[in-house]
Coordinates of C-alpha atoms in Angstrom, one line a residue:
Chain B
X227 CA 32.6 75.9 -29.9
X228 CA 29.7 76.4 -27.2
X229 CA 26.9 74.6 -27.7
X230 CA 23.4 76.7 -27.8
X231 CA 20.5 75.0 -25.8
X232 CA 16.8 76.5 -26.0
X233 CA 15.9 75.9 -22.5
X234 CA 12.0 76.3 -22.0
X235 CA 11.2 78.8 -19.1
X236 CA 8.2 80.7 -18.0
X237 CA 8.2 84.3 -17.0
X238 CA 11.3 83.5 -14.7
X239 CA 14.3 83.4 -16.9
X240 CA 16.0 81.8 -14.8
X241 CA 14.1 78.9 -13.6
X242 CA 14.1 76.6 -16.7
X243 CA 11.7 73.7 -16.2
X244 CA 11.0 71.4 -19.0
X245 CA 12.5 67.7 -18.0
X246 CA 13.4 67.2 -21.2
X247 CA 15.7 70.0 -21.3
X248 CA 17.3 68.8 -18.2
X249 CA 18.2 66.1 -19.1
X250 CA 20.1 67.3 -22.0
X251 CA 21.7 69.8 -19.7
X252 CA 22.7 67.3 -17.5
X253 CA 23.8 65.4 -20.7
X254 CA 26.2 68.4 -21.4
X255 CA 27.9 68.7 -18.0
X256 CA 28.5 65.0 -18.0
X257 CA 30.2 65.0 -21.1
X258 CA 32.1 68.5 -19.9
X259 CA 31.0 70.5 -23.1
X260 CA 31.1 74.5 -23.0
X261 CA 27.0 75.2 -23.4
X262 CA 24.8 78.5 -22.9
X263 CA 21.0 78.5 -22.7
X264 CA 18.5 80.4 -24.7
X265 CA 15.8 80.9 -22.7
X266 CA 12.6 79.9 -24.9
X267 CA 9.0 80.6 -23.9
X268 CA 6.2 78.2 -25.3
X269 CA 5.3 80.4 -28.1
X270 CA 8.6 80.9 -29.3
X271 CA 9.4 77.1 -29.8
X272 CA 8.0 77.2 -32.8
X273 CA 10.7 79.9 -33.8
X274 CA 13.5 78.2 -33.0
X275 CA 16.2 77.7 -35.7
X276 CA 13.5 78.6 -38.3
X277 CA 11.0 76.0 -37.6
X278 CA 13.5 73.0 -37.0
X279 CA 11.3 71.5 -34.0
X280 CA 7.8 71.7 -32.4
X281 CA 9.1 71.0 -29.3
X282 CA 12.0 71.5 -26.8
X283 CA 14.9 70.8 -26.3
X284 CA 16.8 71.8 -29.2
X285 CA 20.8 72.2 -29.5
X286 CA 22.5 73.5 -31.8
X287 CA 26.1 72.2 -32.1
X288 CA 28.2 73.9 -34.9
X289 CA 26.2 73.4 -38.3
X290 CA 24.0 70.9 -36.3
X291 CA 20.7 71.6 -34.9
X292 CA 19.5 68.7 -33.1
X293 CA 15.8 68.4 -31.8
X294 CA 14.6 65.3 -28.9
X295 CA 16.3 65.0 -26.0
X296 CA 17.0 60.8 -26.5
X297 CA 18.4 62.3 -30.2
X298 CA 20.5 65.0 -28.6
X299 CA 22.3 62.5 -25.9
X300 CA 22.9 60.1 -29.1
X301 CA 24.6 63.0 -31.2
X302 CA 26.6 64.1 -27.9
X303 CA 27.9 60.3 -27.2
X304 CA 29.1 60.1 -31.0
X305 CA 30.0 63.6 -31.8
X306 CA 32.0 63.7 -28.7
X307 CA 33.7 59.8 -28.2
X308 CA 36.2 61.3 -26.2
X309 CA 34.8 62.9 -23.3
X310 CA 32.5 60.3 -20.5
X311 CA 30.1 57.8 -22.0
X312 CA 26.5 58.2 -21.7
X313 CA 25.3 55.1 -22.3
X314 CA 28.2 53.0 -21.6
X315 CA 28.4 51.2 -25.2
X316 CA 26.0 50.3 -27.9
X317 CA 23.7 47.7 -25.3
X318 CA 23.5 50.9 -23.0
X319 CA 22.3 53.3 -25.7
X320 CA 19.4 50.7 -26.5
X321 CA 18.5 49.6 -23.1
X322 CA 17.9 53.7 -22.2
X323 CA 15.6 53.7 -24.9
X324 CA 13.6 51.2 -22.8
X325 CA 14.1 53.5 -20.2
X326 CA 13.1 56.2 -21.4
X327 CA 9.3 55.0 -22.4
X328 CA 9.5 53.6 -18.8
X329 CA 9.5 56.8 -17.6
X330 CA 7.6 58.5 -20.0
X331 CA 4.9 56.4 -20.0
X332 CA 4.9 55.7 -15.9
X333 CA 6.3 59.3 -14.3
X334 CA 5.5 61.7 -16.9
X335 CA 1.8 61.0 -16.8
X336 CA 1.8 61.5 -12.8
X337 CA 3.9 64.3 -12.4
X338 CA 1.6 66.7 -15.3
X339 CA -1.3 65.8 -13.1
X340 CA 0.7 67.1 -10.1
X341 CA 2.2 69.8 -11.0
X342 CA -0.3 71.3 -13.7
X343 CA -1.2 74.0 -12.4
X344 CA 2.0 75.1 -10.6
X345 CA 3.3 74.9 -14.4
X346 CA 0.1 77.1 -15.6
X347 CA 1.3 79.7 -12.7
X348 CA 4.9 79.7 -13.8
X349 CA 3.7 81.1 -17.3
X350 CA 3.2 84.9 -18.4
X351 CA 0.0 86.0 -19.6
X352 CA 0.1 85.4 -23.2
X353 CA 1.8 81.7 -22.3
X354 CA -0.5 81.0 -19.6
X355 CA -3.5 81.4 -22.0
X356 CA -1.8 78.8 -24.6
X357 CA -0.9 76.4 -21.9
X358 CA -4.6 76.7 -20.2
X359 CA -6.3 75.8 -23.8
X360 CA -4.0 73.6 -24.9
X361 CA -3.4 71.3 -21.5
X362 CA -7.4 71.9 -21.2
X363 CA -7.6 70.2 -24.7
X364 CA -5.9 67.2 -23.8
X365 CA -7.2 66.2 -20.5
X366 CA -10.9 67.0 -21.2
X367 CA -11.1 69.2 -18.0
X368 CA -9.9 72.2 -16.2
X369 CA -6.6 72.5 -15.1
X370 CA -7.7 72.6 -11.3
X371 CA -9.8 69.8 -11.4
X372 CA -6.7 67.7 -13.3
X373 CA -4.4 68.4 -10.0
X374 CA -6.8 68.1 -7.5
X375 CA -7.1 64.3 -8.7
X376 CA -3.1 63.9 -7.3
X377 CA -3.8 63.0 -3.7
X378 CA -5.8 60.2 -5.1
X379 CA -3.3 59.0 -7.2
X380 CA 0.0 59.7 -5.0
X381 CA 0.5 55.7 -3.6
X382 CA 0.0 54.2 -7.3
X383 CA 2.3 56.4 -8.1
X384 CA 5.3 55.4 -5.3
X385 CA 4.4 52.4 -6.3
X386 CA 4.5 52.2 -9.6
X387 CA 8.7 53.5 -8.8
X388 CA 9.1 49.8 -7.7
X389 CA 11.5 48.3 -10.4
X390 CA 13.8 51.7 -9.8
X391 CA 13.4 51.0 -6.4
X392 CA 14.5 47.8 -6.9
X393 CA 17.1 48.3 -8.8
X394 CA 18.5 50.9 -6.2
X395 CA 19.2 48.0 -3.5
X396 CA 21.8 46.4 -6.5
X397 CA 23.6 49.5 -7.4
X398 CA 23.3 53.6 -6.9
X399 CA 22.6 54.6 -10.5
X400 CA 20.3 53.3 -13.3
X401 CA 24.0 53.9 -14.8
X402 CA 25.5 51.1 -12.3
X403 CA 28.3 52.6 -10.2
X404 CA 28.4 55.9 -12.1
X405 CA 25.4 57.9 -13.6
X406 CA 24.8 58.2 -17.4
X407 CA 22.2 59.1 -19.7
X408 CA 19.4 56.7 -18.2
X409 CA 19.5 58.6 -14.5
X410 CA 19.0 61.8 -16.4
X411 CA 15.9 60.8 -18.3
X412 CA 14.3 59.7 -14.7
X413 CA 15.9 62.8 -13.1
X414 CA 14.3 65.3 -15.8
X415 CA 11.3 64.0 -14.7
X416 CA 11.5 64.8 -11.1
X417 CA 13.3 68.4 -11.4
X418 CA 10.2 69.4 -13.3
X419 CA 8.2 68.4 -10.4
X420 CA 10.6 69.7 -8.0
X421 CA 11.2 72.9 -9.7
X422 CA 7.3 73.7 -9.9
X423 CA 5.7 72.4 -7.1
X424 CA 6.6 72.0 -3.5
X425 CA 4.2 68.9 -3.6
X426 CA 6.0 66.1 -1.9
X427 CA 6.0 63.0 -4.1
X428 CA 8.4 60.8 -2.3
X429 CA 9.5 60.0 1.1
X430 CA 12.1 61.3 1.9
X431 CA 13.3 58.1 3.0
X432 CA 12.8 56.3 -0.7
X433 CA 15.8 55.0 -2.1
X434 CA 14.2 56.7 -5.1
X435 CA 14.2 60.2 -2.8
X436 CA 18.0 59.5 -2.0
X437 CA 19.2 58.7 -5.6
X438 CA 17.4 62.1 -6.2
X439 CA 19.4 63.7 -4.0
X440 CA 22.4 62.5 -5.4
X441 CA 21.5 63.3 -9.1
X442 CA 20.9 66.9 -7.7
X443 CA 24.2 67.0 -6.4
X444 CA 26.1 65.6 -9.5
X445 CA 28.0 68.1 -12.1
X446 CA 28.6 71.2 -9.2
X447 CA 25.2 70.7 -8.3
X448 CA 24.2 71.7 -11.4
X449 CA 20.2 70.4 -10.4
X450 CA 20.6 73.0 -7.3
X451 CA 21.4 75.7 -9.5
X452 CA 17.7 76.1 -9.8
X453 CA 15.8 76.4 -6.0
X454 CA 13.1 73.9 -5.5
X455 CA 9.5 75.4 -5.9
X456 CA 8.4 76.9 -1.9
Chain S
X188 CA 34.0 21.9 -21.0
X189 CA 30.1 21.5 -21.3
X190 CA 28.5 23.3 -18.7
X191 CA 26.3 21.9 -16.4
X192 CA 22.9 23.6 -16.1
X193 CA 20.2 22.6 -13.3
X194 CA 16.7 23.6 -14.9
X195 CA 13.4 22.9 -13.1
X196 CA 11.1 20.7 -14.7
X197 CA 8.0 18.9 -13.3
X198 CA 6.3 15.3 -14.2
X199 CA 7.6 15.5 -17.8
X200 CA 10.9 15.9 -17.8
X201 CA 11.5 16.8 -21.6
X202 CA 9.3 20.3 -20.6
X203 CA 11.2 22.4 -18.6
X204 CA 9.5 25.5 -17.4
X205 CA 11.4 28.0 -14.8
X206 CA 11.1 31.5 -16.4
X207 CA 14.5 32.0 -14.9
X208 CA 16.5 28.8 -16.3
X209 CA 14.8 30.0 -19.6
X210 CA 16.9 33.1 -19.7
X211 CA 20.3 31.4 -18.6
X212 CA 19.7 28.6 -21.7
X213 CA 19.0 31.3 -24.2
X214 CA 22.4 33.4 -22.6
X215 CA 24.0 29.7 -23.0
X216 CA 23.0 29.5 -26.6
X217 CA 23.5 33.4 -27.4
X218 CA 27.7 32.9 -26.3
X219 CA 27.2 29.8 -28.4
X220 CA 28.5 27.8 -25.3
X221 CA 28.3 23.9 -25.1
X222 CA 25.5 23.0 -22.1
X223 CA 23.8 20.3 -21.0
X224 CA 20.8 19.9 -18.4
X225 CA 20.2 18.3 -15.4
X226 CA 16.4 17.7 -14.8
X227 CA 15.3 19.2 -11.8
X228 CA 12.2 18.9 -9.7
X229 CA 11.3 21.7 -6.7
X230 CA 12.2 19.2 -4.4
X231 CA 15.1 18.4 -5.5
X232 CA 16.5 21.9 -6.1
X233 CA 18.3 21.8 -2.3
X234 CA 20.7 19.0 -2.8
X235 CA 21.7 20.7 -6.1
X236 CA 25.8 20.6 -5.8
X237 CA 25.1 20.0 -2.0
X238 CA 23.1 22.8 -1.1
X239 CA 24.7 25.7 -3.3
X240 CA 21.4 27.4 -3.6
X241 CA 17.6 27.2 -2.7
X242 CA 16.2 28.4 -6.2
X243 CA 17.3 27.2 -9.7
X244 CA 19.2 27.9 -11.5
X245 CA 22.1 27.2 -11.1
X246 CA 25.0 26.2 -13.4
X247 CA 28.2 24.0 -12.8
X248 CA 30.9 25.6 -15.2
X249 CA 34.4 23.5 -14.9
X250 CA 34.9 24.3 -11.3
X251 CA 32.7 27.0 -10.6
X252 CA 29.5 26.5 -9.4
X253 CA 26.9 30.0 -10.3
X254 CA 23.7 30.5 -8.8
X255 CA 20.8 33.0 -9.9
X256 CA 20.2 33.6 -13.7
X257 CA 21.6 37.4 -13.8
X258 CA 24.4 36.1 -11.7
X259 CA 25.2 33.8 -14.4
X260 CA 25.1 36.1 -17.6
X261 CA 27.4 39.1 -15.6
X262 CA 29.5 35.0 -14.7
X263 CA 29.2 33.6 -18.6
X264 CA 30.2 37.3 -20.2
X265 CA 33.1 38.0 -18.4
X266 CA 34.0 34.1 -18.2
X267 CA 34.0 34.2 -21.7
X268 CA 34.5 37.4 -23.3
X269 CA 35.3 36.7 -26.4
X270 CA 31.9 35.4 -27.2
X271 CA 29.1 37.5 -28.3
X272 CA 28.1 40.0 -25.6
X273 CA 25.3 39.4 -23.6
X274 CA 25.3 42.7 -22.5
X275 CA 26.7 45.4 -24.9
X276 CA 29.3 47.1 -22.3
X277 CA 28.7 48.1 -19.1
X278 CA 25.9 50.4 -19.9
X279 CA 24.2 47.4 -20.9
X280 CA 25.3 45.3 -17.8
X281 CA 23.5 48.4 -15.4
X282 CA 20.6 48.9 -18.0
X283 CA 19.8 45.3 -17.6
X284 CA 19.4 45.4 -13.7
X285 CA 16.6 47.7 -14.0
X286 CA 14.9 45.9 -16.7
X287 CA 14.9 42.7 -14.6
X288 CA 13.5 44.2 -11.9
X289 CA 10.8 45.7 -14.1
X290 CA 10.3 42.4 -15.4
X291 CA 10.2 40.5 -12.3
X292 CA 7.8 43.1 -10.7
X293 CA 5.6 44.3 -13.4
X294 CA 5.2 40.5 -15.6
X295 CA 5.8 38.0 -13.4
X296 CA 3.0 38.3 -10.6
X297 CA 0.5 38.8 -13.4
X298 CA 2.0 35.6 -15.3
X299 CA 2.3 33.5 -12.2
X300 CA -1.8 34.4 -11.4
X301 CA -2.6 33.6 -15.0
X302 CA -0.4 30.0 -15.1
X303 CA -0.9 28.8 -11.3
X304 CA -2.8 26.4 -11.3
X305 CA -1.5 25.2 -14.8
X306 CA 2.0 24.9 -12.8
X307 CA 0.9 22.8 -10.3
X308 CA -0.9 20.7 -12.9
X309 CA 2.8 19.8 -14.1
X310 CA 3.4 18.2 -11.5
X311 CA 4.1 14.7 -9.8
X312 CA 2.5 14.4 -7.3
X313 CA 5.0 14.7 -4.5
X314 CA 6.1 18.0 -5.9
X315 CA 2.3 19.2 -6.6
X316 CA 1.8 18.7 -2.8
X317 CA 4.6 21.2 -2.2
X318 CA 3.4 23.5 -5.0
X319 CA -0.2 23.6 -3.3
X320 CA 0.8 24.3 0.1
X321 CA 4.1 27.2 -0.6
X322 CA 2.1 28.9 -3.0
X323 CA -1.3 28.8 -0.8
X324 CA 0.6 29.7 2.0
X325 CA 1.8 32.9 -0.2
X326 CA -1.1 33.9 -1.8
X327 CA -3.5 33.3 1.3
X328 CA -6.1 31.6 -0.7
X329 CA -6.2 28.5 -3.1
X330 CA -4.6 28.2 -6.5
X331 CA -8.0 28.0 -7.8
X332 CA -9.1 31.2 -6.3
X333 CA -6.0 33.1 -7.5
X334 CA -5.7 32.0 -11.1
X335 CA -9.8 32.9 -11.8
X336 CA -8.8 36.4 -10.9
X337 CA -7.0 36.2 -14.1
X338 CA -9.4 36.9 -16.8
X339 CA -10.4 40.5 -14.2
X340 CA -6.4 41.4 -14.6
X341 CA -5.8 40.8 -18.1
X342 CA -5.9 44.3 -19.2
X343 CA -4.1 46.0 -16.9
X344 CA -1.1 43.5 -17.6
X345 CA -1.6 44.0 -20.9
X346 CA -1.3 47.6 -20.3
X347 CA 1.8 47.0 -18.2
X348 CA 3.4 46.1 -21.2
X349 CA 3.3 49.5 -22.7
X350 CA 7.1 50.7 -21.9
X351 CA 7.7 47.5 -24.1
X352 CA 5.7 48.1 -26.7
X353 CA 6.3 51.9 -27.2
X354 CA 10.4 50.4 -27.2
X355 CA 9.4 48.5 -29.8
X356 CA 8.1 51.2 -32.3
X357 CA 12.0 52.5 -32.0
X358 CA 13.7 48.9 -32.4
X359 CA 13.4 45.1 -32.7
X360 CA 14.8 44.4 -29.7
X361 CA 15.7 45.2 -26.1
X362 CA 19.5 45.0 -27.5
X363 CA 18.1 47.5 -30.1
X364 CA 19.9 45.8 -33.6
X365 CA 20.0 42.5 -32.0
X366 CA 18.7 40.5 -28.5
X367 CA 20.5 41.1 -25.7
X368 CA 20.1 39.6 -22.0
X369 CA 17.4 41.5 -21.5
X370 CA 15.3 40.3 -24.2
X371 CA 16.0 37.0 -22.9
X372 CA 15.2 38.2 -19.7
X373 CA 11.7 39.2 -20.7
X374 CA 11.0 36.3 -22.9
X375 CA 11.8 33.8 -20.2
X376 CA 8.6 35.0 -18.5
X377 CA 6.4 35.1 -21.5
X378 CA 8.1 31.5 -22.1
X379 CA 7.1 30.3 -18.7
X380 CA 3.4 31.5 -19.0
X381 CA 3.8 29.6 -22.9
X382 CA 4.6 26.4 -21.6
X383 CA 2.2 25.9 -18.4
X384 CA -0.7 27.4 -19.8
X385 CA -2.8 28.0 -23.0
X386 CA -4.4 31.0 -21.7
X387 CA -4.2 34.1 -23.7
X388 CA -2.0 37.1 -22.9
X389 CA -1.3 38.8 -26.2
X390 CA -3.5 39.8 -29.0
X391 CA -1.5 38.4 -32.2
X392 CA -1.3 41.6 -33.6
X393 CA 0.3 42.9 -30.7
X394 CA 4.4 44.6 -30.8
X395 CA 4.8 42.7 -27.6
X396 CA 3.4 39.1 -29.2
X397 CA 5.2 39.8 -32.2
X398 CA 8.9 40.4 -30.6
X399 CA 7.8 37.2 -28.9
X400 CA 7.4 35.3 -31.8
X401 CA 11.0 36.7 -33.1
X402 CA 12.6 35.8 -30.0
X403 CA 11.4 32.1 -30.6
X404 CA 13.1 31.8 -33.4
X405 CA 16.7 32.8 -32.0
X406 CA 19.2 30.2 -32.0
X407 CA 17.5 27.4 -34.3
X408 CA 14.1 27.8 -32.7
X409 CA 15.5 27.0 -28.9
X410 CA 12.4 28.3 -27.3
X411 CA 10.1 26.3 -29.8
X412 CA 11.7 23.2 -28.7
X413 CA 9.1 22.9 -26.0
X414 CA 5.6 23.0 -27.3
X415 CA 3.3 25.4 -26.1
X416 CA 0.4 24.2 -23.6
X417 CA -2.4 22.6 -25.4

């Protein structure tokens, strides 16, 4: 049976942008499941399924409706044993966790700040004015004044890439010779930037800029499907 | 056969202190693996099995001789797989690359500032001579200098420690159930800093001190068989 993803998007349609909905939908082509997307505006997140989430993604699979991207990838792995691992076993499925607040906690806070107000533009009218109050709430400032701080904060930020750096000269995937799950938590990260913002965050000779690449090539280019932000 | 391992020690030989043989006698322990050690000063770390490496550790197992303390878990798991798994699958195997390298990167310069001079305080004084002038010639100033920076770093490092600590609030472990390598990977550099200096990293009631404290305990209290600095 397809699976149903709600896909946050902005006026566009067809430019989906939330990393944590890519990396569920790269979660889905790896594993080779049949999926269509419902685009979702923010407003209408709290909609979805009758209230089963406050935030996106959200699947549902059958009788399953699965919120949490890290929760969605788990469900696929054991729903599906079958088809391609995500994790690579049971010390893979912990170690992403790891992962995952990695990024979280050293990407995610970077890449708002750069791309904030490319993501306010990307909204309609009615979603533009949520997003303004709502991201104005939480950083204590204007929009403007949040992303004008990202030139200031752009070499901490390659920096702080180091232990993915790192880790690129040992192997070409956080996945070792083969993506999984982990590369697509990292990779969300940076298709949101990429998809909102023509802002360049990397060199484009960073091992981290090349692994890029190759995560946007991955699944029929399934990354590509969506042109980078001009 | 009992496996041989080298392990860096300075003036007291019963205190072994190498964040890096730390990890490989915890992986020894873990696969429940007979081991001895072999003392080993810096100095002496060249001639080990004439010349097989220029850092400890290194093991001697039967005829193989294994340098480099992620060498020798991916060596001891697939030497012996019918132990318990270091590593969890091969997921876990690639996982655990990136976590060392956010390890190495993220704790250990902070640790090495913080335990410096302690470090070369455990030395004779042959070996303290060659302490003083690598690490001088590394850092560019004395051990003094760089260790007082310590108290001005303390809580960034602490912060560092986040992607840990928010892992935490999921599961016990880095193994997520149960400790895998790359608990013991992390805990040989909080182990290091444990055993050269006194000097406090962790509030008590923090996740990070806390998983600490567990990993301590593994395997009949190996960790606690050295005594913390005084």
């Amino acid at each position: 049976m397809t699976i149903l993803l709600y896909d946050l998007v902005g006026s566009d349609t067809t430019r989906p942008f939330s990393p944590h909905c890519w990396k569920v939908a790269m979660a889905l082509a790896h594993k080779g499941l049949d999926y269509r997307t419902m685009p979702t505006r923010f407003l209408e997140v709290p909609d979805i399924e009758g209230g089963a989430s406050k935030t996106v993604p959200v699947i549902r699979d059958g009788d399953a409706v699965v919120p949490d991207s890290f929760t969605i990838a788990l469900h696929l792995e054991h729903a599906y044993p079958d088809r391609p691992s995500l994790f690579g076993g049971a010390g893979g499925e912990a170690h992403a966790r790891f992962i995952e607040r990695w990024s979280q906690l050293t990407i995610h806070p970077y890449l708002g700040v750069a791309a904030l107000t490319a993501l306010h533009g990307m909204q309609d009218e009615t979603n533009a004015a949520y997003f303004r109050q709502s991201r104005e709430a939480r950083y204590g400032r204007p929009l403007e004044e949040v992303t004008a701080a990202r030139d200031a904060g752009l070499s901490a930020f390659r920096a702080s890439l180091e232990p993915l750096r790192g880790m690129l000269a040992y192997q070409p995937w956080i996945g070792g010779t083969a993506p999984l799950f982990a590369d697509y938590i990292v990779f969300g990260a940076f298709q949101w930037a990429r998809i909102a913002t023509p802002y360049t965050l990397l060199d484009d000779a960073d091992p981290v800029a090349e692994w890029f690449g190759r995560c946007l090539n991955l699944h029929n280019g399934l990354g590509l499907s969506v042109a980078a932000a001009a």
